[in-house]
PDB file of C-alpha atoms in Angstrom:
ATOM      1  CA  MET A   1      -8.031 -10.729 -14.601  1.00 79.00           C
ATOM      2  CA  ALA A   2      -4.716 -11.362 -16.380  1.00 95.00           C
ATOM      3  CA  LEU A   3      -1.243 -12.607 -15.484  1.00 96.00           C
ATOM      4  CA  ARG A   4       2.070 -11.117 -16.585  1.00 96.00           C
ATOM      5  CA  SER A   5       5.619 -12.031 -15.597  1.00 97.00           C
ATOM      6  CA  CYS A   6       8.480  -9.619 -15.052  1.00 97.00           C
ATOM      7  CA  ARG A   7      12.095  -9.958 -13.955  1.00 97.00           C
ATOM      8  CA  PHE A   8      13.639  -8.178 -11.006  1.00 97.00           C
ATOM      9  CA  GLN A   9      17.148  -8.880  -9.694  1.00 95.00           C
ATOM     10  CA  ASP A  10      17.427 -12.013 -11.859  1.00 92.00           C
ATOM     11  CA  ARG A  11      14.220 -13.512 -10.491  1.00 96.00           C
ATOM     12  CA  GLU A  12      10.894 -13.894 -12.226  1.00 97.00           C
ATOM     13  CA  TYR A  13       7.645 -12.736 -10.620  1.00 98.00           C
ATOM     14  CA  THR A  14       4.184 -13.448 -11.987  1.00 97.00           C
ATOM     15  CA  LEU A  15       1.632 -10.812 -11.069  1.00 98.00           C
ATOM     16  CA  SER A  16      -2.133 -10.821 -11.349  1.00 98.00           C
ATOM     17  CA  TYR A  17      -3.675  -7.595 -12.601  1.00 98.00           C
ATOM     18  CA  GLU A  18      -6.752  -6.037 -14.155  1.00 98.00           C
ATOM     19  CA  ILE A  19      -7.123  -3.017 -16.421  1.00 98.00           C
ATOM     20  CA  LEU A  20     -10.312  -0.992 -16.695  1.00 98.00           C
ATOM     21  CA  HIS A  21     -10.962   1.478 -19.525  1.00 97.00           C
ATOM     22  CA  PRO A  22      -7.821   0.381 -21.442  1.00 96.00           C
ATOM     23  CA  GLY A  23      -8.219   3.032 -24.139  1.00 94.00           C
ATOM     24  CA  LYS A  24      -8.317   5.953 -21.721  1.00 95.00           C
ATOM     25  CA  GLU A  25      -5.592   8.256 -20.377  1.00 93.00           C
ATOM     26  CA  PRO A  26      -4.159   9.146 -17.917  1.00 95.00           C
ATOM     27  CA  THR A  27      -3.488   5.972 -15.933  1.00 97.00           C
ATOM     28  CA  VAL A  28      -4.152   5.465 -12.227  1.00 98.00           C
ATOM     29  CA  LEU A  29      -2.409   2.550 -10.479  1.00 98.00           C
ATOM     30  CA  PHE A  30      -4.113   1.282  -7.316  1.00 98.00           C
ATOM     31  CA  LEU A  31      -2.015  -0.572  -4.731  1.00 98.00           C
ATOM     32  CA  HIS A  32      -3.544  -2.474  -1.816  1.00 98.00           C
ATOM     33  CA  GLY A  33      -2.215  -3.001   1.700  1.00 96.00           C
ATOM     34  CA  TRP A  34      -1.362  -6.030   3.860  1.00 92.00           C
ATOM     35  CA  GLY A  35      -3.979  -8.763   4.063  1.00 88.00           C
ATOM     36  CA  SER A  36      -5.719  -7.333   1.010  1.00 94.00           C
ATOM     37  CA  ASN A  37      -5.689  -7.575  -2.798  1.00 97.00           C
ATOM     38  CA  LYS A  38      -6.617  -5.784  -5.987  1.00 98.00           C
ATOM     39  CA  GLU A  39     -10.283  -6.789  -5.674  1.00 97.00           C
ATOM     40  CA  LEU A  40     -10.730  -4.576  -2.620  1.00 97.00           C
ATOM     41  CA  MET A  41      -9.327  -1.564  -4.460  1.00 98.00           C
ATOM     42  CA  ARG A  42     -11.460  -2.295  -7.509  1.00 98.00           C
ATOM     43  CA  GLN A  43     -14.533  -2.602  -5.308  1.00 97.00           C
ATOM     44  CA  ALA A  44     -13.905   0.880  -3.948  1.00 98.00           C
ATOM     45  CA  PHE A  45     -12.870   2.704  -7.127  1.00 98.00           C
ATOM     46  CA  GLY A  46     -13.904   0.596 -10.129  1.00 97.00           C
ATOM     47  CA  THR A  47     -17.052   2.592 -10.872  1.00 97.00           C
ATOM     48  CA  LEU A  48     -15.319   5.952 -10.398  1.00 98.00           C
ATOM     49  CA  LEU A  49     -13.032   7.955 -12.700  1.00 97.00           C
ATOM     50  CA  PRO A  50     -14.418   6.420 -15.932  1.00 97.00           C
ATOM     51  CA  GLN A  51     -12.351   8.854 -17.989  1.00 96.00           C
ATOM     52  CA  PHE A  52      -9.099   7.326 -16.649  1.00 97.00           C
ATOM     53  CA  ARG A  53      -7.417   4.000 -17.271  1.00 98.00           C
ATOM     54  CA  HIS A  54      -7.352   1.953 -14.045  1.00 98.00           C
ATOM     55  CA  LEU A  55      -4.652  -0.579 -13.236  1.00 98.00           C
ATOM     56  CA  TYR A  56      -5.307  -2.909 -10.292  1.00 98.00           C
ATOM     57  CA  LEU A  57      -2.473  -5.134  -9.163  1.00 98.00           C
ATOM     58  CA  ASP A  58      -1.979  -7.964  -6.672  1.00 98.00           C
ATOM     59  CA  LEU A  59       1.401  -7.340  -5.063  1.00 98.00           C
ATOM     60  CA  PRO A  60       3.680 -10.427  -4.773  1.00 97.00           C
ATOM     61  CA  GLY A  61       2.415 -12.734  -2.039  1.00 96.00           C
ATOM     62  CA  PHE A  62      -1.154 -11.392  -2.116  1.00 96.00           C
ATOM     63  CA  GLY A  63      -4.273 -12.296  -4.026  1.00 96.00           C
ATOM     64  CA  LYS A  64      -3.321 -14.319  -7.094  1.00 97.00           C
ATOM     65  CA  SER A  65       0.326 -13.160  -7.239  1.00 97.00           C
ATOM     66  CA  PRO A  66       2.480 -15.873  -5.617  1.00 96.00           C
ATOM     67  CA  ASN A  67       5.614 -15.246  -3.589  1.00 96.00           C
ATOM     68  CA  GLU A  68       7.521 -17.208  -0.944  1.00 93.00           C
ATOM     69  CA  ARG A  69      10.663 -15.050  -0.752  1.00 94.00           C
ATOM     70  CA  PHE A  70      11.595 -12.297   1.646  1.00 96.00           C
ATOM     71  CA  LEU A  71      11.059  -8.916  -0.001  1.00 96.00           C
ATOM     72  CA  SER A  72      11.796  -5.429   1.270  1.00 97.00           C
ATOM     73  CA  THR A  73       9.546  -2.477   0.517  1.00 97.00           C
ATOM     74  CA  ALA A  74      12.154  -1.329  -2.006  1.00 97.00           C
ATOM     75  CA  ASP A  75      11.969  -4.771  -3.636  1.00 98.00           C
ATOM     76  CA  TYR A  76       8.213  -4.397  -4.013  1.00 98.00           C
ATOM     77  CA  ALA A  77       8.678  -1.032  -5.677  1.00 98.00           C
ATOM     78  CA  GLY A  78      11.338  -2.504  -7.977  1.00 98.00           C
ATOM     79  CA  ILE A  79       9.064  -5.387  -8.965  1.00 98.00           C
ATOM     80  CA  VAL A  80       6.137  -3.060  -9.673  1.00 98.00           C
ATOM     81  CA  HIS A  81       8.407  -0.793 -11.725  1.00 98.00           C
ATOM     82  CA  ALA A  82       9.615  -3.789 -13.770  1.00 98.00           C
ATOM     83  CA  PHE A  83       6.019  -4.918 -14.219  1.00 98.00           C
ATOM     84  CA  LEU A  84       4.970  -1.483 -15.469  1.00 98.00           C
ATOM     85  CA  GLN A  85       7.803  -1.559 -17.978  1.00 97.00           C
ATOM     86  CA  GLU A  86       6.504  -4.942 -19.219  1.00 96.00           C
ATOM     87  CA  LEU A  87       3.084  -3.359 -19.731  1.00 96.00           C
ATOM     88  CA  GLY A  88       4.547  -0.227 -21.287  1.00 96.00           C
ATOM     89  CA  MET A  89       2.799   1.991 -18.733  1.00 96.00           C
ATOM     90  CA  ALA A  90       3.952   4.966 -16.692  1.00 96.00           C
ATOM     91  CA  PRO A  91       1.007   5.882 -14.433  1.00 98.00           C
ATOM     92  CA  GLU A  92       0.504   9.572 -13.801  1.00 97.00           C
ATOM     93  CA  VAL A  93      -1.235   8.716 -10.527  1.00 98.00           C
ATOM     94  CA  VAL A  94      -0.393   5.999  -8.001  1.00 98.00           C
ATOM     95  CA  ALA A  95      -2.823   5.489  -5.128  1.00 98.00           C
ATOM     96  CA  GLY A  96      -1.666   3.274  -2.280  1.00 98.00           C
ATOM     97  CA  HIS A  97      -3.463   2.054   0.823  1.00 98.00           C
ATOM     98  CA  SER A  98      -1.534   1.227   4.004  1.00 97.00           C
ATOM     99  CA  PHE A  99       1.604  -0.742   2.968  1.00 97.00           C
ATOM    100  CA  GLY A 100       0.743   0.089  -0.645  1.00 98.00           C
ATOM    101  CA  GLY A 101       1.262   3.740   0.223  1.00 98.00           C
ATOM    102  CA  LYS A 102       4.929   3.113   0.967  1.00 98.00           C
ATOM    103  CA  VAL A 103       5.370   1.252  -2.320  1.00 98.00           C
ATOM    104  CA  ALA A 104       3.552   4.056  -4.140  1.00 98.00           C
ATOM    105  CA  THR A 105       5.886   6.652  -2.605  1.00 98.00           C
ATOM    106  CA  LEU A 106       8.973   4.807  -3.850  1.00 98.00           C
ATOM    107  CA  LEU A 107       7.523   4.721  -7.386  1.00 98.00           C
ATOM    108  CA  ASP A 108       7.751   8.545  -7.364  1.00 98.00           C
ATOM    109  CA  PRO A 109       4.706   9.310  -9.552  1.00 98.00           C
ATOM    110  CA  PRO A 110       3.759  12.866 -10.585  1.00 97.00           C
ATOM    111  CA  LEU A 111       0.664  12.592  -8.362  1.00 98.00           C
ATOM    112  CA  LEU A 112       0.831  10.436  -5.236  1.00 98.00           C
ATOM    113  CA  VAL A 113      -2.375   9.494  -3.406  1.00 98.00           C
ATOM    114  CA  LEU A 114      -1.911   8.061   0.076  1.00 98.00           C
ATOM    115  CA  LEU A 115      -4.875   6.319   1.696  1.00 98.00           C
ATOM    116  CA  SER A 116      -4.185   5.787   5.406  1.00 98.00           C
ATOM    117  CA  SER A 117      -0.620   4.944   4.435  1.00 98.00           C
ATOM    118  CA  ALA A 118       1.811   3.093   6.621  1.00 97.00           C
ATOM    119  CA  GLY A 119       5.296   4.507   7.135  1.00 97.00           C
ATOM    120  CA  ILE A 120       5.257   6.323  10.460  1.00 97.00           C
ATOM    121  CA  PRO A 121       5.889   3.891  13.346  1.00 95.00           C
ATOM    122  CA  VAL A 122       3.063   3.719  15.866  1.00 91.00           C
ATOM    123  CA  PRO A 123       3.959   2.750  19.454  1.00 82.00           C
ATOM    124  CA  LYS A 124       2.552  -0.659  20.379  1.00 66.00           C
ATOM    125  CA  PRO A 125       0.068  -0.887  23.254  1.00 56.00           C
ATOM    126  CA  LEU A 126       1.343  -2.485  26.443  1.00 40.00           C
ATOM    127  CA  SER A 127      -0.757  -5.618  25.840  1.00 46.00           C
ATOM    128  CA  VAL A 128       0.927  -6.176  22.474  1.00 44.00           C
ATOM    129  CA  ARG A 129       4.398  -5.615  23.927  1.00 44.00           C
ATOM    130  CA  LEU A 130       3.672  -8.189  26.622  1.00 46.00           C
ATOM    131  CA  LYS A 131       2.531 -10.727  24.016  1.00 44.00           C
ATOM    132  CA  ILE A 132       5.735 -10.225  22.042  1.00 42.00           C
ATOM    133  CA  ALA A 133       7.877 -10.644  25.155  1.00 48.00           C
ATOM    134  CA  PHE A 134       6.004 -13.821  26.130  1.00 44.00           C
ATOM    135  CA  PHE A 135       6.392 -15.306  22.647  1.00 43.00           C
ATOM    136  CA  LYS A 136      10.144 -14.631  22.715  1.00 52.00           C
ATOM    137  CA  THR A 137      10.420 -16.635  25.945  1.00 53.00           C
ATOM    138  CA  LEU A 138       8.650 -19.584  24.314  1.00 50.00           C
ATOM    139  CA  LYS A 139      10.600 -19.611  21.053  1.00 53.00           C
ATOM    140  CA  PRO A 140      13.885 -21.037  22.480  1.00 57.00           C
ATOM    141  CA  LEU A 141      11.863 -23.828  24.089  1.00 50.00           C
ATOM    142  CA  GLY A 142      10.780 -25.125  20.720  1.00 54.00           C
ATOM    143  CA  LEU A 143       7.259 -23.748  21.006  1.00 49.00           C
ATOM    144  CA  ALA A 144       7.345 -21.584  17.890  1.00 50.00           C
ATOM    145  CA  LYS A 145       4.199 -23.328  16.662  1.00 51.00           C
ATOM    146  CA  VAL A 146       2.219 -21.078  18.972  1.00 50.00           C
ATOM    147  CA  ARG A 147       3.195 -18.139  16.748  1.00 51.00           C
ATOM    148  CA  ASP A 148      -0.250 -18.010  15.167  1.00 53.00           C
ATOM    149  CA  LEU A 149      -1.715 -17.236  18.572  1.00 50.00           C
ATOM    150  CA  PHE A 150       0.347 -14.056  18.783  1.00 49.00           C
ATOM    151  CA  VAL A 151       0.743 -12.635  15.291  1.00 53.00           C
ATOM    152  CA  SER A 152      -1.592  -9.949  13.980  1.00 53.00           C
ATOM    153  CA  ALA A 153      -4.517 -10.813  11.725  1.00 56.00           C
ATOM    154  CA  ASP A 154      -2.597  -9.398   8.739  1.00 56.00           C
ATOM    155  CA  ALA A 155       0.194 -11.971   9.206  1.00 57.00           C
ATOM    156  CA  LYS A 156      -1.758 -15.149   9.910  1.00 59.00           C
ATOM    157  CA  GLY A 157      -1.528 -17.839   7.257  1.00 69.00           C
ATOM    158  CA  MET A 158       1.559 -16.372   5.609  1.00 77.00           C
ATOM    159  CA  ASN A 159       4.370 -18.562   4.384  1.00 87.00           C
ATOM    160  CA  PRO A 160       7.744 -18.060   6.133  1.00 87.00           C
ATOM    161  CA  GLY A 161       9.110 -15.699   3.483  1.00 91.00           C
ATOM    162  CA  MET A 162       6.088 -13.441   3.618  1.00 92.00           C
ATOM    163  CA  TYR A 163       6.041 -13.518   7.419  1.00 88.00           C
ATOM    164  CA  GLU A 164       9.666 -12.333   7.495  1.00 91.00           C
ATOM    165  CA  THR A 165       8.693  -9.616   5.025  1.00 92.00           C
ATOM    166  CA  PHE A 166       5.839  -8.572   7.277  1.00 91.00           C
ATOM    167  CA  LYS A 167       8.074  -8.376  10.349  1.00 88.00           C
ATOM    168  CA  ALA A 168      10.679  -6.305   8.493  1.00 90.00           C
ATOM    169  CA  THR A 169       8.217  -3.800   7.011  1.00 91.00           C
ATOM    170  CA  VAL A 170       5.386  -3.401   9.510  1.00 88.00           C
ATOM    171  CA  ASN A 171       7.271  -0.960  11.755  1.00 86.00           C
ATOM    172  CA  GLU A 172       9.447   0.578   9.058  1.00 94.00           C
ATOM    173  CA  ASP A 173      10.087   4.308   9.420  1.00 96.00           C
ATOM    174  CA  PHE A 174       9.540   5.954   6.034  1.00 97.00           C
ATOM    175  CA  SER A 175       9.990   9.536   7.224  1.00 97.00           C
ATOM    176  CA  ASP A 176      13.048  10.147   5.036  1.00 97.00           C
ATOM    177  CA  ARG A 177      11.316   8.654   1.987  1.00 97.00           C
ATOM    178  CA  PHE A 178       8.274  10.855   2.451  1.00 98.00           C
ATOM    179  CA  ALA A 179      10.502  13.910   2.832  1.00 98.00           C
ATOM    180  CA  GLU A 180      12.336  13.072  -0.412  1.00 97.00           C
ATOM    181  CA  TYR A 181       9.152  13.023  -2.500  1.00 98.00           C
ATOM    182  CA  ARG A 182       8.851  16.232  -4.532  1.00 95.00           C
ATOM    183  CA  GLY A 183       5.681  15.620  -6.541  1.00 96.00           C
ATOM    184  CA  ARG A 184       2.166  16.557  -5.546  1.00 97.00           C
ATOM    185  CA  ALA A 185       0.640  14.396  -2.813  1.00 98.00           C
ATOM    186  CA  LEU A 186      -2.968  13.967  -1.719  1.00 98.00           C
ATOM    187  CA  LEU A 187      -3.445  12.383   1.696  1.00 98.00           C
ATOM    188  CA  PHE A 188      -6.842  10.951   2.583  1.00 98.00           C
ATOM    189  CA  TRP A 189      -7.261   9.456   6.050  1.00 98.00           C
ATOM    190  CA  GLY A 190      -9.853   7.867   8.293  1.00 98.00           C
ATOM    191  CA  LYS A 191     -10.400   9.998  11.380  1.00 98.00           C
ATOM    192  CA  GLU A 192     -10.986   6.871  13.490  1.00 97.00           C
ATOM    193  CA  ASP A 193      -8.068   4.910  12.032  1.00 97.00           C
ATOM    194  CA  THR A 194      -6.193   3.051  14.771  1.00 95.00           C
ATOM    195  CA  ALA A 195      -3.769   1.136  12.514  1.00 94.00           C
ATOM    196  CA  THR A 196      -2.282   4.307  11.028  1.00 97.00           C
ATOM    197  CA  PRO A 197      -3.717   7.074  13.251  1.00 97.00           C
ATOM    198  CA  LEU A 198      -4.512  10.512  11.921  1.00 98.00           C
ATOM    199  CA  TRP A 199      -1.493  12.014  13.667  1.00 98.00           C
ATOM    200  CA  THR A 200       0.739   9.947  11.366  1.00 98.00           C
ATOM    201  CA  ALA A 201      -0.940  11.602   8.378  1.00 98.00           C
ATOM    202  CA  GLU A 202      -0.229  15.004   9.873  1.00 98.00           C
ATOM    203  CA  ARG A 203       3.415  14.007  10.257  1.00 98.00           C
ATOM    204  CA  ILE A 204       3.628  12.882   6.620  1.00 98.00           C
ATOM    205  CA  ALA A 205       1.944  16.080   5.421  1.00 98.00           C
ATOM    206  CA  GLN A 206       4.584  18.097   7.272  1.00 98.00           C
ATOM    207  CA  LEU A 207       7.369  16.110   5.626  1.00 98.00           C
ATOM    208  CA  MET A 208       6.094  16.441   2.054  1.00 97.00           C
ATOM    209  CA  PRO A 209       6.578  19.887   0.484  1.00 94.00           C
ATOM    210  CA  ARG A 210       3.464  19.665  -1.742  1.00 96.00           C
ATOM    211  CA  ALA A 211       1.036  17.604   0.303  1.00 97.00           C
ATOM    212  CA  THR A 212      -2.572  18.272   1.254  1.00 97.00           C
ATOM    213  CA  LEU A 213      -4.442  16.257   3.884  1.00 98.00           C
ATOM    214  CA  GLU A 214      -8.166  15.548   3.954  1.00 98.00           C
ATOM    215  CA  PRO A 215      -9.425  13.569   6.967  1.00 98.00           C
ATOM    216  CA  MET A 216     -12.616  11.587   6.370  1.00 98.00           C
ATOM    217  CA  GLU A 217     -15.099   9.783   8.569  1.00 97.00           C
ATOM    218  CA  GLY A 218     -14.155   6.151   9.136  1.00 98.00           C
ATOM    219  CA  ASP A 219     -11.382   3.775  10.113  1.00 97.00           C
ATOM    220  CA  HIS A 220      -8.445   2.223   8.238  1.00 97.00           C
ATOM    221  CA  TYR A 221     -10.808   1.166   5.420  1.00 97.00           C
ATOM    222  CA  PHE A 222     -12.705   4.453   5.290  1.00 98.00           C
ATOM    223  CA  PHE A 223     -12.734   4.532   1.475  1.00 98.00           C
ATOM    224  CA  LEU A 224     -14.212   1.040   1.199  1.00 96.00           C
ATOM    225  CA  LYS A 225     -16.866   1.259   3.902  1.00 94.00           C
ATOM    226  CA  ASN A 226     -18.214   4.643   2.803  1.00 96.00           C
ATOM    227  CA  PRO A 227     -18.768   5.171  -0.945  1.00 96.00           C
ATOM    228  CA  LYS A 228     -18.975   8.931  -0.373  1.00 97.00           C
ATOM    229  CA  ASN A 229     -15.362   8.876   0.781  1.00 98.00           C
ATOM    230  CA  ALA A 230     -14.243   7.006  -2.354  1.00 98.00           C
ATOM    231  CA  ALA A 231     -16.130   9.516  -4.493  1.00 98.00           C
ATOM    232  CA  GLY A 232     -14.431  12.368  -2.640  1.00 98.00           C
ATOM    233  CA  ILE A 233     -11.029  10.813  -3.310  1.00 98.00           C
ATOM    234  CA  ALA A 234     -11.893  10.491  -7.005  1.00 98.00           C
ATOM    235  CA  ARG A 235     -12.887  14.161  -7.148  1.00 97.00           C
ATOM    236  CA  GLY A 236      -9.629  15.075  -5.454  1.00 98.00           C
ATOM    237  CA  ILE A 237      -7.635  13.183  -8.077  1.00 97.00           C
ATOM    238  CA  GLU A 238      -9.566  14.820 -10.916  1.00 96.00           C
ATOM    239  CA  THR A 239      -9.047  18.303  -9.511  1.00 96.00           C
ATOM    240  CA  ALA A 240      -5.350  17.722  -8.831  1.00 96.00           C
ATOM    241  CA  LEU A 241      -4.692  16.531 -12.378  1.00 93.00           C
ATOM    242  CA  GLN A 242      -6.516  19.530 -13.798  1.00 88.00           C
ATOM    243  CA  THR A 243      -4.481  21.984 -11.722  1.00 82.00           C
ATOM    244  CA  ASN A 244      -1.169  20.165 -11.340  1.00 62.00           C
ATOM    245  CA  THR A 245       1.783  22.057 -12.744  1.00 48.00           C
ATOM    246  CA  PRO A 246       5.468  21.166 -12.628  1.00 42.00           C
ATOM    247  CA  SER A 247       7.324  22.424  -9.563  1.00 38.00           C
TER     248      SER A 247
END
């Protein structure tokens, strides 16, 4: 593990990262989702693609990368871009899980790998909508301390800045951003995913001109819980890089 600082919009951010196979090329950047960190991505893919350089990164506010400010998804992409410039890297492949998929899309790599990416709003169940309505009735009464009883598991324990970031990005519609991407995209999805259901992957695949979708057995963490899925993703990346040609 290493630390490196970068500047974005006149602020300094210190990010924790790890590089595997530093002398290899091309480079694959792995980006985690909410409530996660670089260790999860390394656990899934660290033993795969030994012929590539791997870059694992804790996004600001996660793992060992501190942050207490509100950040938009575009801010995250800007920070990662500044960080890559500090390292002197321009990854040919960016693989992003969940929220990391949205950040990866904004980085506009030649090959984009989306792993159960967020970005298509999913209607909330009635029980969740009722919880939100009940919490809003309590907030004016000075009972905001009960927030932790209502927020999702991904948001619990966050500082105020990160909680505001979570609220602003969790239901963000990225349809236009997906449609703007013109590189090659590989979409891998858990068939039983309830956080970002398979129908959202089908929507993204329709929006992206050069996307292919491969559903896999499992839930939102299908690539972590089943090593065969991670190996299949690695093979997909290898094949795409061997056959990828400019559009």
